[in-house]
């Protein structure tokens, strides 16, 4: 096939398969189109070859038989009917030609049909095979077998079925990850709820048995545990909403100093109460940021409360705001208990606590930083942590984008 014809076939094939915009030789449509072309071509070839092979022999046999009969008739007939005889012979020849042609076509048609069926079966198997595998895998996924995958073929440029299989595998992978997260969450939540519940139950049993005095200290302890449970449930609800991007954000252009002012107002009394030195470095010429005031204040308050919680008196906590490449950084540095390098990559994970018992005793749920990260990211920013090591303090920073 010449280059021009090749181009023409390609254009027709692509037009028929709707790929004119993005021409691809190995697309399923082009493959099907070429298969049908091949079937028609091979069938025509087989037809011609078989007819060519069978028709002459059949024609010769028919002609011999019929001419024999006609000559017999001529000898037996009366003289002077030569013209009628010639006409008769021509009619017989025509009939012989038609019969031999029909016979030839019948045999050739049969062979061509057989070949067409064989090729069609192959093409159907070739196309339907992967679709069947996909259908079976979908059923297994629906039955909860999330590890299910289908082969995508080894081609560098897969056809539509290969792409479908790759997309299916991607979907199965994310379903598997989600399922794993769900199981982990249920495990984590169960574990977290069990501790305050066990404490409550222990106190109530003690009260019932008369082992624990029903005094003010006991009621206060019960009240604390119930409060811990409520906080945990509130945090969990907030976390699930934040991670599902269901917290409505009112993103406006804000002065970063406004965010700092509201957060500092909320916590400064607690710093004084604990005997910590709390200082602020708030430059006046910062660019406005695009953020939700309440949520930005929530994140900053969380970082300040953590600094307060994990810095023993007489320690120092510093809030510093600075403009860095189209963002404003809110940096909280403390001189507290610090964080070991091995813990740093996990701090923003749900329920991750460096020292479980200490954090729990201080009222921490281990979800605060996870919520903070989800909120900051929803506002188009990022959050990070660094620490020189245990007992050497820590620095938490979040960056909010400058308002355009
Ligand atoms: P929690 O409610 O337990 O404080 P967070 O998600 O806020 O939960 O913090 C997770 C963990 O990170 C804490 O349990 C603590 O171990 C560690 N952490 C957070 N802030 C600080 C800090 N300023 N200094 C040292 N460790 C911190």
CSV table of C-alpha atoms and ligand atoms in Angstrom, one decimal:
chain,number,residue,atom,x,y,z
A,1,UNK,CA,0.0,0.0,0.0
A,2,UNK,CA,1.4,3.4,-1.0
A,3,UNK,CA,1.9,6.2,1.5
A,4,UNK,CA,-1.1,8.1,0.1
A,5,UNK,CA,-3.4,5.1,0.3
A,6,UNK,CA,-2.1,4.4,3.8
A,7,UNK,CA,-2.9,7.9,4.9
A,8,UNK,CA,-6.3,7.6,3.3
A,9,UNK,CA,-7.1,4.4,5.1
A,10,UNK,CA,-5.9,5.9,8.3
A,11,UNK,CA,-8.1,8.9,7.9
A,12,UNK,CA,-11.2,6.8,7.1
A,13,UNK,CA,-10.5,4.5,10.0
A,14,UNK,CA,-10.0,7.3,12.4
A,15,UNK,CA,-13.1,9.1,11.2
A,16,UNK,CA,-15.2,6.0,11.6
A,17,UNK,CA,-13.9,5.4,15.1
A,18,UNK,CA,-14.2,9.0,16.2
A,19,UNK,CA,-10.5,9.6,16.7
A,20,UNK,CA,-9.9,12.3,14.2
A,21,UNK,CA,-9.0,14.7,17.0
A,22,UNK,CA,-6.4,12.3,18.6
A,23,UNK,CA,-5.2,9.9,15.9
A,24,UNK,CA,-4.0,6.6,17.4
A,25,UNK,CA,-3.2,3.5,15.3
A,26,UNK,CA,-3.6,1.1,18.2
A,27,UNK,CA,-7.0,2.3,19.4
A,28,UNK,CA,-9.7,-0.3,19.7
A,29,UNK,CA,-11.9,1.3,17.0
A,30,UNK,CA,-9.0,1.2,14.5
A,31,UNK,CA,-8.3,-2.4,15.4
A,32,UNK,CA,-11.9,-3.4,14.9
A,33,UNK,CA,-12.1,-1.4,11.6
A,34,UNK,CA,-8.9,-3.1,10.3
A,35,UNK,CA,-10.3,-6.5,11.5
A,36,UNK,CA,-13.4,-6.0,9.5
A,37,UNK,CA,-11.4,-4.9,6.5
A,38,UNK,CA,-9.3,-8.0,6.9
A,39,UNK,CA,-12.4,-10.3,7.1
A,40,UNK,CA,-13.9,-8.7,3.9
A,41,UNK,CA,-10.5,-8.9,2.1
A,42,UNK,CA,-9.8,-12.5,3.0
A,43,UNK,CA,-13.3,-13.6,2.2
A,44,UNK,CA,-13.2,-11.9,-1.3
A,45,UNK,CA,-9.8,-13.5,-1.9
A,46,UNK,CA,-11.0,-17.0,-0.8
A,47,UNK,CA,-14.1,-16.5,-2.9
A,48,UNK,CA,-12.1,-15.6,-6.0
A,49,UNK,CA,-9.5,-18.3,-5.5
A,50,UNK,CA,-12.1,-21.0,-4.9
A,51,UNK,CA,-14.3,-19.9,-7.8
A,52,UNK,CA,-11.2,-19.7,-10.0
A,53,UNK,CA,-10.2,-23.2,-9.0
A,54,UNK,CA,-13.7,-24.9,-9.2
A,55,UNK,CA,-15.6,-23.1,-11.9
A,56,UNK,CA,-13.4,-24.0,-15.0
A,57,UNK,CA,-13.4,-27.7,-14.2
A,58,UNK,CA,-17.2,-27.7,-13.5
A,59,UNK,CA,-17.8,-25.7,-16.6
A,60,UNK,CA,-15.8,-28.1,-18.8
A,61,UNK,CA,-17.6,-31.1,-17.4
A,62,UNK,CA,-21.0,-29.5,-17.9
A,63,UNK,CA,-20.2,-28.4,-21.4
A,64,UNK,CA,-18.9,-31.8,-22.4
A,65,UNK,CA,-22.0,-33.5,-21.0
A,66,UNK,CA,-24.4,-31.1,-22.7
A,67,UNK,CA,-22.6,-30.9,-26.0
A,68,UNK,CA,-22.6,-34.7,-26.1
A,69,UNK,CA,-26.4,-34.7,-25.7
A,70,UNK,CA,-27.0,-32.0,-28.2
A,71,UNK,CA,-24.8,-33.7,-30.9
A,72,UNK,CA,-26.7,-36.9,-30.3
A,73,UNK,CA,-29.9,-35.0,-30.8
A,74,UNK,CA,-28.5,-33.4,-34.0
A,75,UNK,CA,-27.6,-36.8,-35.5
A,76,UNK,CA,-31.0,-38.2,-34.6
A,77,UNK,CA,-32.8,-35.0,-35.9
A,78,UNK,CA,-33.8,-34.1,-39.4
A,79,UNK,CA,-31.5,-32.5,-41.9
A,80,UNK,CA,-31.8,-28.7,-42.4
A,81,UNK,CA,-32.3,-27.8,-38.8
A,82,UNK,CA,-28.7,-26.6,-38.4
A,83,UNK,CA,-29.8,-23.1,-37.2
A,84,UNK,CA,-32.0,-24.4,-34.6
A,85,UNK,CA,-29.3,-26.7,-33.5
A,86,UNK,CA,-26.8,-23.8,-33.1
A,87,UNK,CA,-29.3,-21.9,-31.0
A,88,UNK,CA,-29.9,-24.9,-28.9
A,89,UNK,CA,-26.1,-25.4,-28.4
A,90,UNK,CA,-25.8,-21.8,-27.3
A,91,UNK,CA,-28.6,-22.1,-24.8
A,92,UNK,CA,-27.0,-25.3,-23.5
A,93,UNK,CA,-23.6,-23.6,-23.1
A,94,UNK,CA,-25.2,-20.7,-21.2
A,95,UNK,CA,-26.9,-23.1,-18.9
A,96,UNK,CA,-23.6,-25.0,-18.4
A,97,UNK,CA,-21.9,-21.7,-17.6
A,98,UNK,CA,-24.6,-20.7,-15.1
A,99,UNK,CA,-24.6,-24.0,-13.4
A,100,UNK,CA,-20.9,-24.2,-13.1
A,101,UNK,CA,-20.8,-20.6,-11.8
A,102,UNK,CA,-23.4,-21.4,-9.2
A,103,UNK,CA,-21.7,-24.5,-8.1
A,104,UNK,CA,-18.4,-22.7,-7.9
A,105,UNK,CA,-19.9,-19.8,-6.0
A,106,UNK,CA,-21.7,-22.3,-3.6
A,107,UNK,CA,-18.4,-24.0,-2.7
A,108,UNK,CA,-16.4,-20.8,-2.6
A,109,UNK,CA,-19.2,-19.1,-0.5
A,110,UNK,CA,-19.1,-22.0,1.9
A,111,UNK,CA,-15.3,-21.8,2.4
A,112,UNK,CA,-15.5,-18.0,2.6
A,113,UNK,CA,-18.2,-18.2,5.3
A,114,UNK,CA,-16.1,-20.7,7.3
A,115,UNK,CA,-13.1,-18.4,7.1
A,116,UNK,CA,-15.2,-15.3,8.0
A,117,UNK,CA,-16.7,-17.2,11.0
A,118,UNK,CA,-13.3,-18.3,12.2
A,119,UNK,CA,-11.8,-14.7,12.0
A,120,UNK,CA,-14.9,-13.2,13.6
A,121,UNK,CA,-14.7,-15.7,16.5
A,122,UNK,CA,-11.1,-14.8,17.0
A,123,UNK,CA,-11.8,-11.0,16.9
A,124,UNK,CA,-14.8,-11.4,19.3
A,125,UNK,CA,-12.6,-13.5,21.7
A,126,UNK,CA,-9.9,-10.9,21.5
A,127,UNK,CA,-12.2,-8.0,22.3
A,128,UNK,CA,-14.7,-9.8,24.7
A,129,UNK,CA,-11.9,-11.6,26.7
A,130,UNK,CA,-10.7,-8.4,28.6
A,131,UNK,CA,-14.3,-7.2,29.0
A,132,UNK,CA,-15.3,-10.5,30.6
A,133,UNK,CA,-12.3,-10.3,32.9
A,134,UNK,CA,-13.3,-6.7,33.9
A,135,UNK,CA,-16.9,-7.8,34.5
A,136,UNK,CA,-15.7,-10.7,36.7
A,137,UNK,CA,-13.3,-8.4,38.6
A,138,UNK,CA,-16.1,-5.8,39.2
A,139,UNK,CA,-18.3,-8.5,40.7
A,140,UNK,CA,-15.5,-9.6,43.0
A,141,UNK,CA,-14.9,-5.9,44.1
A,142,UNK,CA,-18.6,-5.5,44.7
A,143,UNK,CA,-18.3,-8.6,47.0
A,144,UNK,CA,-15.6,-6.8,49.0
A,145,UNK,CA,-12.4,-8.2,47.5
A,146,UNK,CA,-10.7,-4.9,47.1
A,147,UNK,CA,-7.3,-6.4,46.3
A,148,UNK,CA,-8.7,-7.5,42.9
A,149,UNK,CA,-6.8,-6.3,39.8
A,150,UNK,CA,-7.0,-7.0,36.0
A,151,UNK,CA,-4.1,-7.4,33.6
A,152,UNK,CA,-3.6,-4.2,31.6
A,153,UNK,CA,-1.4,-5.7,28.8
A,154,UNK,CA,2.2,-5.0,28.3
A,155,UNK,CA,1.8,-2.3,25.7
A,156,UNK,CA,3.4,1.1,26.2
A,157,UNK,CA,0.4,2.7,24.6
A,158,UNK,CA,-2.6,0.6,25.6
A,159,UNK,CA,-5.9,0.6,23.6
A,160,UNK,CA,-9.2,1.7,25.1
A,161,UNK,CA,-9.6,-1.7,26.9
A,162,UNK,CA,-6.1,-1.4,28.3
A,163,UNK,CA,-6.9,2.1,29.5
A,164,UNK,CA,-10.2,0.9,31.0
A,165,UNK,CA,-8.3,-1.9,32.8
A,166,UNK,CA,-5.7,0.6,34.1
A,167,UNK,CA,-8.5,3.0,35.3
A,168,UNK,CA,-10.3,0.1,36.9
A,169,UNK,CA,-7.1,-0.9,38.8
A,170,UNK,CA,-6.7,2.7,39.9
A,171,UNK,CA,-10.2,2.7,41.2
A,172,UNK,CA,-9.7,-0.7,42.9
A,173,UNK,CA,-6.5,0.7,44.5
A,174,UNK,CA,-8.3,3.7,46.0
A,175,UNK,CA,-11.2,1.6,47.2
A,176,UNK,CA,-8.7,-0.7,48.9
A,177,UNK,CA,-6.9,2.3,50.5
A,178,UNK,CA,-10.2,3.8,51.7
A,179,UNK,CA,-11.4,0.5,53.1
A,180,UNK,CA,-8.1,0.2,55.0
A,181,UNK,CA,-8.4,3.7,56.3
A,182,UNK,CA,-12.0,3.0,57.4
A,183,UNK,CA,-10.9,-0.1,59.3
A,184,UNK,CA,-8.0,1.8,60.9
A,185,UNK,CA,-10.3,4.6,61.9
A,186,UNK,CA,-12.8,2.3,63.5
A,187,UNK,CA,-9.9,0.6,65.3
A,188,UNK,CA,-8.4,3.9,66.5
A,189,UNK,CA,-11.8,5.4,67.6
A,190,UNK,CA,-12.6,2.2,69.5
A,191,UNK,CA,-9.3,2.4,71.2
A,192,UNK,CA,-9.6,6.1,72.0
A,193,UNK,CA,-13.2,5.7,73.4
A,194,UNK,CA,-12.3,2.7,75.5
A,195,UNK,CA,-9.9,4.6,77.8
A,196,UNK,CA,-12.2,7.4,79.1
A,197,UNK,CA,-15.1,4.9,79.2
A,198,UNK,CA,-13.1,2.4,81.3
A,199,UNK,CA,-12.2,5.2,83.7
A,200,UNK,CA,-15.8,6.3,84.0
A,201,UNK,CA,-16.9,2.7,84.5
A,202,UNK,CA,-14.2,2.2,87.2
A,203,UNK,CA,-15.3,5.2,89.1
A,204,UNK,CA,-19.0,4.3,88.9
A,205,UNK,CA,-18.4,0.7,90.0
A,206,UNK,CA,-16.3,2.1,93.0
A,207,UNK,CA,-19.2,4.4,93.9
A,208,UNK,CA,-21.7,1.6,93.7
A,209,UNK,CA,-19.6,-0.7,95.8
A,210,UNK,CA,-19.0,2.1,98.3
A,211,UNK,CA,-15.2,1.8,97.7
A,212,UNK,CA,-15.0,5.4,96.4
A,213,UNK,CA,-16.3,8.3,98.4
A,214,UNK,CA,-19.0,10.3,96.6
A,215,UNK,CA,-17.1,13.6,97.2
A,216,UNK,CA,-16.4,16.6,95.2
A,217,UNK,CA,-13.1,15.2,93.8
A,218,UNK,CA,-14.9,12.2,92.5
A,219,UNK,CA,-17.6,14.2,90.8
A,220,UNK,CA,-15.0,16.5,89.3
A,221,UNK,CA,-13.1,13.4,88.0
A,222,UNK,CA,-16.2,12.0,86.4
A,223,UNK,CA,-17.0,15.4,84.9
A,224,UNK,CA,-13.5,15.6,83.4
A,225,UNK,CA,-13.7,12.1,81.8
A,226,UNK,CA,-17.2,12.9,80.4
A,227,UNK,CA,-15.8,16.2,79.0
A,228,UNK,CA,-12.8,14.3,77.4
A,229,UNK,CA,-15.3,11.9,75.7
A,230,UNK,CA,-17.3,14.8,74.4
A,231,UNK,CA,-14.2,16.6,73.1
A,232,UNK,CA,-13.0,13.5,71.4
A,233,UNK,CA,-16.3,13.0,69.6
A,234,UNK,CA,-16.4,16.7,68.6
A,235,UNK,CA,-12.8,16.4,67.3
A,236,UNK,CA,-13.7,13.3,65.3
A,237,UNK,CA,-16.7,14.9,63.8
A,238,UNK,CA,-14.6,18.0,62.8
A,239,UNK,CA,-11.9,15.8,61.4
A,240,UNK,CA,-14.2,13.7,59.2
A,241,UNK,CA,-15.8,16.9,57.9
A,242,UNK,CA,-12.5,18.5,57.3
A,243,UNK,CA,-11.1,15.5,55.5
A,244,UNK,CA,-14.2,15.2,53.4
A,245,UNK,CA,-13.9,19.0,52.5
A,246,UNK,CA,-17.3,19.6,54.1
A,247,UNK,CA,-16.3,22.5,56.3
A,248,UNK,CA,-17.7,25.6,54.5
A,249,UNK,CA,-14.9,28.1,54.1
A,250,UNK,CA,-15.4,31.8,53.7
A,251,UNK,CA,-12.2,32.7,52.0
A,252,UNK,CA,-11.6,36.5,52.1
A,253,UNK,CA,-8.7,38.8,52.0
A,254,UNK,CA,-7.5,39.2,55.6
A,255,UNK,CA,-4.9,41.1,57.4
A,256,UNK,CA,-2.7,38.4,59.0
A,257,UNK,CA,-2.4,40.6,62.1
A,258,UNK,CA,-6.1,40.2,62.6
A,259,UNK,CA,-5.8,36.4,62.7
A,260,UNK,CA,-2.9,36.7,65.2
A,261,UNK,CA,-4.7,39.2,67.4
A,262,UNK,CA,-7.8,37.0,67.8
A,263,UNK,CA,-5.8,33.9,68.5
A,264,UNK,CA,-3.5,35.6,71.0
A,265,UNK,CA,-6.4,37.1,72.9
A,266,UNK,CA,-7.8,33.6,73.4
A,267,UNK,CA,-4.6,32.1,74.9
A,268,UNK,CA,-2.5,34.9,76.5
A,269,UNK,CA,-4.2,34.6,79.9
A,270,UNK,CA,-3.3,30.8,80.0
A,271,UNK,CA,0.4,31.5,79.3
A,272,UNK,CA,0.5,34.0,82.2
A,273,UNK,CA,-1.3,31.5,84.4
A,274,UNK,CA,1.2,28.8,83.6
A,275,UNK,CA,4.2,31.1,84.1
A,276,UNK,CA,5.4,31.0,80.5
A,277,UNK,CA,7.1,33.9,78.7
A,278,UNK,CA,4.9,34.5,75.7
A,279,UNK,CA,6.1,37.0,73.1
A,280,UNK,CA,4.9,38.1,69.6
A,281,UNK,CA,6.8,39.5,66.6
A,282,UNK,CA,4.1,41.0,64.4
A,283,UNK,CA,5.5,43.2,61.6
A,284,UNK,CA,3.0,45.9,60.4
A,285,UNK,CA,3.6,45.7,56.7
A,286,UNK,CA,2.5,42.1,55.9
A,287,UNK,CA,0.5,41.5,52.7
A,288,UNK,CA,-3.1,40.3,53.1
A,289,UNK,CA,-3.8,36.6,53.0
A,290,UNK,CA,-6.7,34.6,51.5
A,291,UNK,CA,-8.2,32.7,54.3
A,292,UNK,CA,-11.3,32.0,56.5
A,293,UNK,CA,-10.9,34.1,59.6
A,294,UNK,CA,-12.5,31.5,62.0
A,295,UNK,CA,-10.5,28.6,60.6
A,296,UNK,CA,-7.2,30.4,60.5
A,297,UNK,CA,-7.7,31.5,64.1
A,298,UNK,CA,-8.6,27.9,65.0
A,299,UNK,CA,-5.3,26.6,63.5
A,300,UNK,CA,-3.2,29.2,65.1
A,301,UNK,CA,-4.9,28.7,68.5
A,302,UNK,CA,-4.3,25.0,68.2
A,303,UNK,CA,-0.6,25.5,67.7
A,304,UNK,CA,-0.4,28.0,70.6
A,305,UNK,CA,-2.3,25.7,72.9
A,306,UNK,CA,0.0,22.8,72.0
A,307,UNK,CA,3.0,25.0,72.7
A,308,UNK,CA,1.5,25.9,76.0
A,309,UNK,CA,0.7,22.3,76.8
A,310,UNK,CA,4.1,20.9,75.9
A,311,UNK,CA,6.3,23.6,77.4
A,312,UNK,CA,7.0,23.3,81.1
A,313,UNK,CA,7.3,26.5,83.1
A,314,UNK,CA,9.4,28.6,83.1
A,315,UNK,CA,9.6,28.3,79.3
A,316,UNK,CA,9.2,30.5,76.3
A,317,UNK,CA,6.8,30.6,73.5
A,318,UNK,CA,7.1,33.0,70.6
A,319,UNK,CA,4.7,33.8,67.8
A,320,UNK,CA,6.3,35.3,64.7
A,321,UNK,CA,4.6,36.4,61.4
A,322,UNK,CA,6.7,36.8,58.2
A,323,UNK,CA,6.1,37.2,54.5
A,324,UNK,CA,7.8,34.4,52.4
A,325,UNK,CA,7.4,34.1,48.6
A,326,UNK,CA,3.7,34.9,48.1
A,327,UNK,CA,2.7,33.5,51.5
A,328,UNK,CA,2.6,34.6,55.1
A,329,UNK,CA,4.1,32.3,57.6
A,330,UNK,CA,2.6,32.0,61.1
A,331,UNK,CA,5.5,30.5,63.2
A,332,UNK,CA,5.1,29.3,66.7
A,333,UNK,CA,8.4,28.4,68.5
A,334,UNK,CA,8.6,27.0,72.0
A,335,UNK,CA,11.3,25.9,74.4
A,336,UNK,CA,9.3,22.8,75.5
A,337,UNK,CA,9.7,19.1,75.5
A,338,UNK,CA,10.7,19.0,71.8
A,339,UNK,CA,10.1,16.1,69.4
A,340,UNK,CA,12.5,13.2,68.3
A,341,UNK,CA,13.3,13.2,64.6
A,342,UNK,CA,11.6,9.8,64.2
A,343,UNK,CA,8.3,11.2,65.2
A,344,UNK,CA,8.3,14.3,63.0
A,345,UNK,CA,7.0,12.7,59.8
A,346,UNK,CA,4.0,11.3,61.7
A,347,UNK,CA,2.8,14.2,63.9
A,348,UNK,CA,0.0,15.2,61.5
A,349,UNK,CA,-1.4,11.6,61.4
A,350,UNK,CA,-4.6,11.0,63.2
A,351,UNK,CA,-4.2,9.9,66.8
A,352,UNK,CA,-0.4,10.1,66.6
A,353,UNK,CA,1.0,11.1,69.9
A,354,UNK,CA,4.7,11.1,70.8
A,355,UNK,CA,4.0,10.2,74.5
A,356,UNK,CA,0.5,8.8,74.7
A,357,UNK,CA,0.1,8.9,78.4
A,358,UNK,CA,1.5,12.4,78.8
A,359,UNK,CA,-0.6,13.8,75.9
A,360,UNK,CA,-3.8,12.1,77.3
A,361,UNK,CA,-3.1,13.3,80.8
A,362,UNK,CA,-2.8,16.8,79.3
A,363,UNK,CA,-6.2,16.5,77.7
A,364,UNK,CA,-4.9,15.8,74.1
A,365,UNK,CA,-6.8,13.7,71.7
A,366,UNK,CA,-4.1,13.4,69.0
A,367,UNK,CA,-6.3,14.8,66.3
A,368,UNK,CA,-5.7,18.5,66.6
A,369,UNK,CA,-2.8,18.7,64.2
A,370,UNK,CA,-4.6,16.4,61.7
A,371,UNK,CA,-7.5,18.8,61.7
A,372,UNK,CA,-5.1,21.8,61.5
A,373,UNK,CA,-3.4,20.3,58.4
A,374,UNK,CA,-6.8,19.6,56.7
A,375,UNK,CA,-8.0,23.1,57.3
A,376,UNK,CA,-4.7,24.8,56.2
A,377,UNK,CA,-4.7,22.7,53.0
A,378,UNK,CA,-8.3,23.5,52.3
A,379,UNK,CA,-7.4,27.2,52.5
A,380,UNK,CA,-4.6,26.5,49.9
A,381,UNK,CA,-1.7,26.6,52.4
A,382,UNK,CA,0.6,24.1,54.1
A,383,UNK,CA,1.8,23.3,57.6
A,384,UNK,CA,5.1,22.0,58.8
A,385,UNK,CA,7.1,21.1,62.0
A,386,UNK,CA,10.7,21.1,63.0
A,387,UNK,CA,12.5,20.3,66.2
A,388,UNK,CA,16.2,20.1,67.2
A,389,UNK,CA,15.3,17.1,69.3
A,390,UNK,CA,13.7,16.0,72.7
A,391,UNK,CA,13.8,18.8,75.3
A,392,UNK,CA,15.1,21.3,72.8
A,393,UNK,CA,11.7,22.8,71.9
A,394,UNK,CA,9.8,22.8,68.6
A,395,UNK,CA,8.6,25.1,65.8
A,396,UNK,CA,5.3,24.7,64.1
A,397,UNK,CA,4.6,26.9,61.0
A,398,UNK,CA,1.7,27.3,58.7
A,399,UNK,CA,1.7,29.3,55.5
A,400,UNK,CA,-1.3,31.0,54.0
A,401,UNK,CA,-1.3,32.2,50.4
A,402,UNK,CA,-1.2,36.0,49.8
A,403,UNK,CA,-4.5,37.4,48.6
A,404,UNK,CA,-4.2,38.0,44.8
B,1,LIG,P1,-2.9,16.4,71.1
B,1,LIG,O1,-4.3,16.7,71.3
B,1,LIG,O2,-2.5,15.1,71.6
B,1,LIG,O3,-1.9,17.5,71.5
B,1,LIG,P2,-2.1,17.1,68.4
B,1,LIG,O4,-2.6,16.5,67.1
B,1,LIG,O5,-2.3,18.5,68.6
B,1,LIG,O6,-2.8,16.2,69.5
B,1,LIG,O7,-0.6,16.8,68.6
B,1,LIG,C1,-0.1,15.5,68.3
B,1,LIG,C2,1.1,15.2,69.1
B,1,LIG,O8,2.2,16.0,68.7
B,1,LIG,C3,1.0,15.5,70.5
B,1,LIG,O9,0.5,14.3,71.2
B,1,LIG,C4,2.4,15.7,71.0
B,1,LIG,O10,3.1,14.5,71.2
B,1,LIG,C5,3.1,16.3,69.7
B,1,LIG,N1,3.2,17.8,69.9
B,1,LIG,C6,2.3,18.7,69.4
B,1,LIG,N2,2.7,20.0,69.6
B,1,LIG,C7,3.9,19.8,70.3
B,1,LIG,C8,4.8,20.8,70.8
B,1,LIG,N3,4.7,22.1,70.7
B,1,LIG,N4,5.9,20.3,71.4
B,1,LIG,C9,6.1,19.0,71.5
B,1,LIG,N5,5.3,18.0,71.0
B,1,LIG,C10,4.2,18.5,70.4
